[in-house]
């Protein structure tokens, strides 16, 4: 018998799991851990969405197999959302498919379109599914920067010139997880032109489309004329409507890729539970005040976190979008590395964060902080961190 299965050999130990294990052990020991590690929303969905779930679940005929691509109503609701939000027209039959969150959608798309040995361009650092979804499917990853500056475009051109076989897929994720970087429509216009010139498919992860701050809405790549010729975009209801555990996402765009995704999913699953799909329709079609209130709440948390952490002695760039801050280690502690710093923060400050190296080697020197605790808890985290930093000889401002 072989020592290890082929795909297991291609999956390294999940670095973030090491910190997660320490956090679980600390909580089991009775410690009050302030968890800023996992991007798990602490807010409930809108009440009318929960009511719709309960209503449909009472129906005797709602408990059978559903449609793997999503019931017609949910696909129409997502097409309507794109029309309202981005001015993008989508055909619910050929250009929209429901997924079990954007994570499953990306993994299934990787299975649908990737052959062993294909080269995929993915950002580093990046959310793990952007690389490992394709590694599991047999592809080879070539890293490109996540920062959308001129170096990004030079890296894309070098990859096309010097990689054999030539890359066939590019992953983009803005607002970015973990770095919270954003782009404007001009970036996507340039990207679509580049993709057409180089015959590369673009997969855009727009999971944080509605968590933008300071009145600057995030664009969609599909707003670019002709983008549907080369692009598919993934969105999620996890953060927008605080429905992370419901696992509701979508892929929209190029009909050929959507058809391939539908075909693969038809073999793999029967779709989400019908009452969940009905409730997701209620979220997309119903009052949207929850979207704005969640956005303002996360913006307030961002401001509190950045200000209180700075007074504690840790300067963190203020993110423009997403529910994350991408924080460089305090300069005096940079030599610890992101994993050891995260462990020490958990042990000595009782604050959990995600080590940046868990998102790729270019994430070393950073940690990802999720704004999933209320303002009082964020201030408590800052006080705990201040004490830890002082114990390490790092000066801080008066709290």
C-alpha positions as a printed Julia matrix, in Angstrom:
399×3 Matrix{Float64}:
   0.0    0.0     0.0
   1.35   3.5    -0.79
   2.43   5.57    2.19
   0.2    8.51    1.28
  -2.45   9.25   -1.32
  -1.37  11.3    -4.32
  -3.47  14.39   -3.6
  -2.62  14.32    0.1
   1.03  14.7    -0.88
   0.16  17.94   -2.65
  -1.63  19.43    0.36
   0.71  20.82    3.01
  -0.31  20.96    6.67
  -2.84  23.74    7.19
  -0.79  26.3     9.13
  -3.82  28.13   10.45
  -5.12  24.88   11.96
  -2.21  24.96   14.43
  -3.43  28.26   15.89
  -7.04  27.05   15.76
  -6.08  24.02   17.85
  -4.38  26.22   20.43
  -7.45  28.48   20.56
  -9.77  25.52   21.13
  -7.51  24.17   23.9
  -7.35  27.57   25.59
 -11.14  27.91   25.55
 -11.52  24.39   26.89
  -9.26  25.45   29.76
 -11.66  28.28   30.55
  -9.76  31.19   29.0
 -11.75  34.08   27.49
 -10.27  34.11   24.0
 -11.18  37.08   21.8
 -11.38  35.35   18.43
 -10.31  37.58   15.55
  -8.93  34.65   13.58
 -11.77  33.13   11.54
 -13.97  35.27    9.3
 -17.14  33.94   10.87
 -19.83  36.66   11.11
 -21.21  37.19   14.63
 -24.41  38.84   13.37
 -27.73  37.06   12.61
 -29.46  37.05    9.22
 -32.5   39.33    8.73
 -35.57  38.08   10.56
 -37.69  37.85    7.41
 -35.12  35.46    5.93
 -35.27  33.18    8.97
 -39.09  33.37    8.84
 -39.09  32.27    5.19
 -36.8   29.34    6.01
 -39.18  28.17    8.74
 -42.26  28.71    6.58
 -40.98  26.64    3.65
 -39.54  23.96    5.94
 -43.11  23.34    7.19
 -44.21  22.25    3.72
 -44.28  18.46    3.25
 -42.98  18.66   -0.3
 -39.94  20.84    0.57
 -37.69  18.04    1.81
 -36.81  16.13   -1.34
 -33.84  16.56   -3.63
 -33.43  20.05   -5.0
 -31.81  21.32   -8.21
 -28.01  21.32   -8.13
 -27.83  24.53  -10.17
 -30.42  26.28   -7.97
 -34.19  26.62   -8.24
 -35.33  29.05  -10.98
 -36.34  31.68   -8.41
 -32.89  31.89   -6.82
 -31.14  32.23  -10.19
 -33.54  35.0   -11.2
 -33.0   36.74   -7.87
 -29.23  36.7    -8.37
 -29.59  38.0   -11.94
 -31.77  40.82  -10.61
 -29.16  41.62   -7.95
 -26.48  42.04  -10.62
 -28.82  44.27  -12.61
 -29.57  46.52   -9.6
 -26.07  46.64   -8.16
 -23.8   46.6   -11.2
 -26.03  47.3   -14.2
 -25.05  43.87  -15.59
 -27.63  41.82  -17.48
 -27.5   38.06  -16.86
 -29.53  35.2   -18.32
 -30.7   33.15  -15.29
 -30.79  29.99  -17.41
 -27.33  30.08  -19.0
 -25.25  32.57  -17.02
 -26.13  31.89  -13.36
 -25.6   28.84  -11.15
 -26.05  28.54   -7.4
 -23.13  27.09   -5.45
 -22.68  25.91   -1.87
 -20.8   29.08   -1.03
 -18.16  30.61   -3.27
 -15.58  28.15   -1.88
 -17.39  25.09   -3.23
 -18.09  26.95   -6.46
 -14.41  27.66   -7.06
 -13.44  24.07   -6.23
 -16.08  22.63   -8.56
 -15.08  25.06  -11.31
 -11.48  23.91  -10.91
 -12.66  20.32  -11.42
 -14.73  21.34  -14.43
 -12.09  23.27  -16.38
  -8.66  22.04  -15.28
  -6.58  19.26  -16.81
  -3.57  17.73  -15.02
  -0.56  19.93  -15.65
  -2.51  23.07  -16.53
  -0.92  26.24  -15.15
  -3.09  28.56  -13.08
  -2.08  32.08  -12.06
  -3.13  32.8    -8.48
  -2.32  35.64   -6.09
   0.12  35.14   -3.23
  -0.96  35.68   -0.51
  -4.45  34.37   -1.23
  -7.38  32.57    0.32
  -6.4   28.87    0.26
  -9.14  27.68   -2.13
  -7.72  29.96   -4.84
  -4.66  27.74   -5.02
  -5.55  24.41   -3.46
  -8.85  24.02   -5.29
  -6.79  23.84   -8.47
  -3.96  21.81   -6.96
  -6.5   19.17   -5.94
  -7.77  19.19   -9.54
  -4.22  18.48  -10.78
  -3.09  21.94  -11.86
   0.21  23.68  -11.25
   0.13  27.09   -9.57
   2.28  30.03  -10.61
   2.07  32.85   -8.1
   1.5   36.49   -8.99
   1.33  39.44   -6.57
  -1.95  40.36   -4.91
  -1.2   44.1    -4.94
  -2.75  45.58   -8.14
   0.13  47.89   -9.1
   2.39  47.96  -12.15
   4.43  45.1   -10.72
   1.27  42.99  -10.98
   1.03  43.54  -14.72
   4.74  42.85  -15.2
   4.32  39.59  -13.3
   1.41  38.56  -15.55
   3.44  39.26  -18.68
   6.48  37.37  -17.34
   4.26  34.41  -16.51
   2.9   34.28  -20.06
   6.36  34.66  -21.61
   8.27  32.13  -19.53
   5.82  29.47  -18.31
   5.38  26.16  -20.12
   2.65  25.28  -20.74
   1.23  28.78  -20.98
  -1.16  29.65  -18.13
  -4.82  29.22  -19.03
  -6.59  30.54  -15.91
  -6.13  33.63  -13.73
  -7.69  34.02  -10.28
  -8.47  37.52   -8.98
  -9.99  38.42   -5.62
 -10.89  42.03   -4.83
 -11.71  43.05   -2.16
  -8.98  40.62   -1.27
  -8.98  37.95    1.38
  -6.64  38.21    3.26
  -5.12  41.57    2.26
  -8.31  43.7     1.95
  -6.9   45.36   -1.21
  -9.39  46.82   -3.68
  -9.44  47.77   -7.37
 -11.4   50.16   -9.57
 -13.21  49.51  -12.83
 -10.18  50.66  -14.84
  -8.23  47.71  -13.41
 -10.87  45.27  -14.66
 -10.97  46.97  -18.07
  -7.24  46.43  -18.43
  -7.56  42.87  -17.13
 -10.28  41.88  -19.59
  -8.23  43.25  -22.48
  -5.16  41.35  -21.21
  -7.14  38.12  -20.83
  -8.5   38.34  -24.36
  -5.05  39.08  -25.81
  -3.54  36.12  -23.96
  -6.49  33.69  -24.24
  -6.77  33.28  -20.46
  -9.94  32.59  -18.48
 -10.49  34.91  -15.5
 -12.19  33.7   -12.32
 -13.14  36.62  -10.08
 -13.96  36.03   -6.41
 -16.21  38.9    -5.29
 -17.29  37.42   -1.96
 -16.92  40.8    -0.21
 -18.81  42.83   -2.79
 -20.99  44.62   -0.22
 -18.45  45.14    2.59
 -16.96  48.33    1.2
 -16.27  51.41    3.3
 -16.19  55.2     3.06
 -18.84  55.28    0.32
 -16.68  53.58   -2.33
 -18.68  50.67   -3.87
 -16.64  47.76   -5.2
 -17.03  47.09   -8.94
 -17.64  43.8   -10.72
 -15.44  42.59  -13.56
 -18.66  41.91  -15.5
 -19.31  45.64  -15.73
 -16.62  45.72  -18.42
 -18.12  45.34  -21.92
 -17.17  41.91  -23.27
 -16.06  40.56  -19.88
 -18.46  37.64  -20.15
 -16.37  36.39  -23.08
 -13.56  35.48  -20.68
 -14.78  35.75  -17.09
 -16.89  34.1   -14.41
 -17.49  35.76  -11.06
 -18.26  34.17   -7.69
 -20.28  35.85   -4.97
 -21.53  34.75   -1.58
 -24.37  35.58    0.82
 -22.18  34.65    3.8
 -20.99  38.12    4.71
 -23.56  40.31    2.94
 -26.51  38.82    4.84
 -24.64  37.12    7.74
 -25.55  33.68    6.33
 -22.13  31.99    6.43
 -23.37  28.63    7.71
 -26.16  28.51    5.13
 -23.61  27.96    2.33
 -25.23  30.02   -0.41
 -23.12  31.4    -3.24
 -23.27  31.95   -6.98
 -21.19  31.77  -10.12
 -22.21  34.06  -12.96
 -20.83  35.02  -16.35
 -19.42  33.12  -19.33
 -22.07  30.61  -20.52
 -19.51  27.97  -21.51
 -17.91  27.93  -18.06
 -21.3   28.08  -16.32
 -22.46  25.07  -18.36
 -19.32  23.15  -17.4
 -19.83  23.99  -13.73
 -23.48  22.92  -13.89
 -22.5   19.61  -15.48
 -19.89  18.8   -12.85
 -22.22  19.81  -10.01
 -24.98  17.61  -11.41
 -22.71  14.64  -10.71
 -21.53  15.84   -7.3
 -24.57  17.23   -5.46
 -28.33  17.77   -5.47
 -28.15  21.41   -4.5
 -28.86  23.22   -1.26
 -31.89  22.38    0.9
 -34.94  23.91   -0.82
 -36.04  26.0     2.22
 -32.56  27.55    2.29
 -32.87  28.47   -1.38
 -36.31  29.99   -0.78
 -34.97  32.0     2.17
 -32.02  33.17    0.06
 -34.54  34.44   -2.5
 -36.23  36.39    0.28
 -32.87  37.94    1.21
 -32.02  38.98   -2.35
 -35.51  40.19   -3.27
 -36.55  41.69    0.07
 -35.52  44.77    2.06
 -31.82  45.58    1.65
 -31.41  47.72    4.76
 -29.48  44.87    6.44
 -26.76  45.22    3.79
 -26.2   48.9     4.56
 -26.42  48.43    8.34
 -23.9   45.57    8.26
 -21.58  47.68    6.12
 -21.73  50.59    8.55
 -21.26  48.27   11.52
 -18.1   46.74   10.05
 -16.82  50.21    9.14
 -17.31  51.32   12.75
 -15.52  48.21   14.0
 -12.69  48.95   11.59
 -12.31  52.47   12.95
 -12.4   51.3    16.57
  -9.88  48.54   15.91
  -7.41  50.7    14.01
  -7.58  53.48   16.59
  -7.41  51.31   19.72
  -4.69  49.02   18.38
  -2.61  52.06   17.42
  -2.85  53.37   20.99
  -1.78  49.93   22.17
   1.39  50.24   20.1
   0.41  48.35   16.94
  -0.17  50.42   13.81
  -2.5   48.72   11.34
  -3.41  50.07    7.88
  -7.11  50.89    7.69
  -8.76  48.46    5.21
 -10.89  49.94    2.42
 -13.2   46.92    2.27
 -13.89  43.38    3.52
 -14.2   42.21    7.12
 -10.43  41.85    7.51
  -7.38  43.93    8.3
  -4.0   42.81    6.94
  -1.66  43.8     9.71
   2.14  43.9     9.54
   3.78  42.54   12.67
   5.0   45.25   15.08
   8.51  46.09   13.78
  10.17  45.16   17.09
   8.65  41.66   16.88
   9.0   41.02   13.16
  11.73  38.42   13.72
   9.2   36.18   15.49
   7.45  35.45   12.21
   3.71  35.42   11.74
   3.04  31.94   13.15
   5.03  32.42   16.38
   3.62  35.93   16.84
   0.08  34.54   16.47
   0.82  31.85   19.04
   2.25  34.38   21.5
  -0.72  36.72   21.0
  -3.06  33.84   21.79
  -1.08  32.69   24.82
  -0.2   36.04   26.4
  -2.96  38.39   25.18
  -5.77  35.86   24.74
  -6.41  37.23   21.25
  -6.62  34.91   18.25
  -5.51  36.1    14.79
  -4.62  34.2    11.61
  -0.91  33.95   10.71
  -0.25  35.49    7.31
   2.01  32.65    6.2
  -1.08  30.45    6.14
  -2.13  32.33    2.99
   1.13  31.79    1.13
   4.8   32.52    1.68
   4.3   36.16    0.7
   2.04  36.48    3.73
   4.97  36.09    6.08
   5.37  39.15    8.29
   1.6   39.76    8.49
  -1.44  38.5    10.34
  -5.07  38.66    9.25
  -7.46  40.19   11.78
 -11.18  39.48   11.34
 -13.58  42.14   12.61
 -16.02  39.6    14.02
 -16.25  40.82   17.61
 -18.17  43.86   18.84
 -16.54  47.2    19.62
 -16.25  46.49   23.34
 -14.42  43.25   22.66
 -12.13  44.94   20.14
 -11.17  47.5    22.78
 -10.58  44.69   25.25
  -8.35  43.0    22.68
  -6.39  46.23   22.34
  -5.88  46.43   26.11
  -4.69  42.82   26.21
  -2.36  43.42   23.28
  -0.99  46.55   24.91
   0.01  44.57   28.0
   1.65  41.89   25.86
   3.58  44.43   23.78
   4.77  46.23   26.89
   5.97  42.92   28.31
   7.99  42.51   25.11
   9.5   45.99   25.42
   7.3   47.63   22.77
   6.2   51.16   23.69
   2.56  52.22   23.34
   0.56  55.43   23.6
  -1.64  56.15   26.59
  -4.81  54.09   26.37
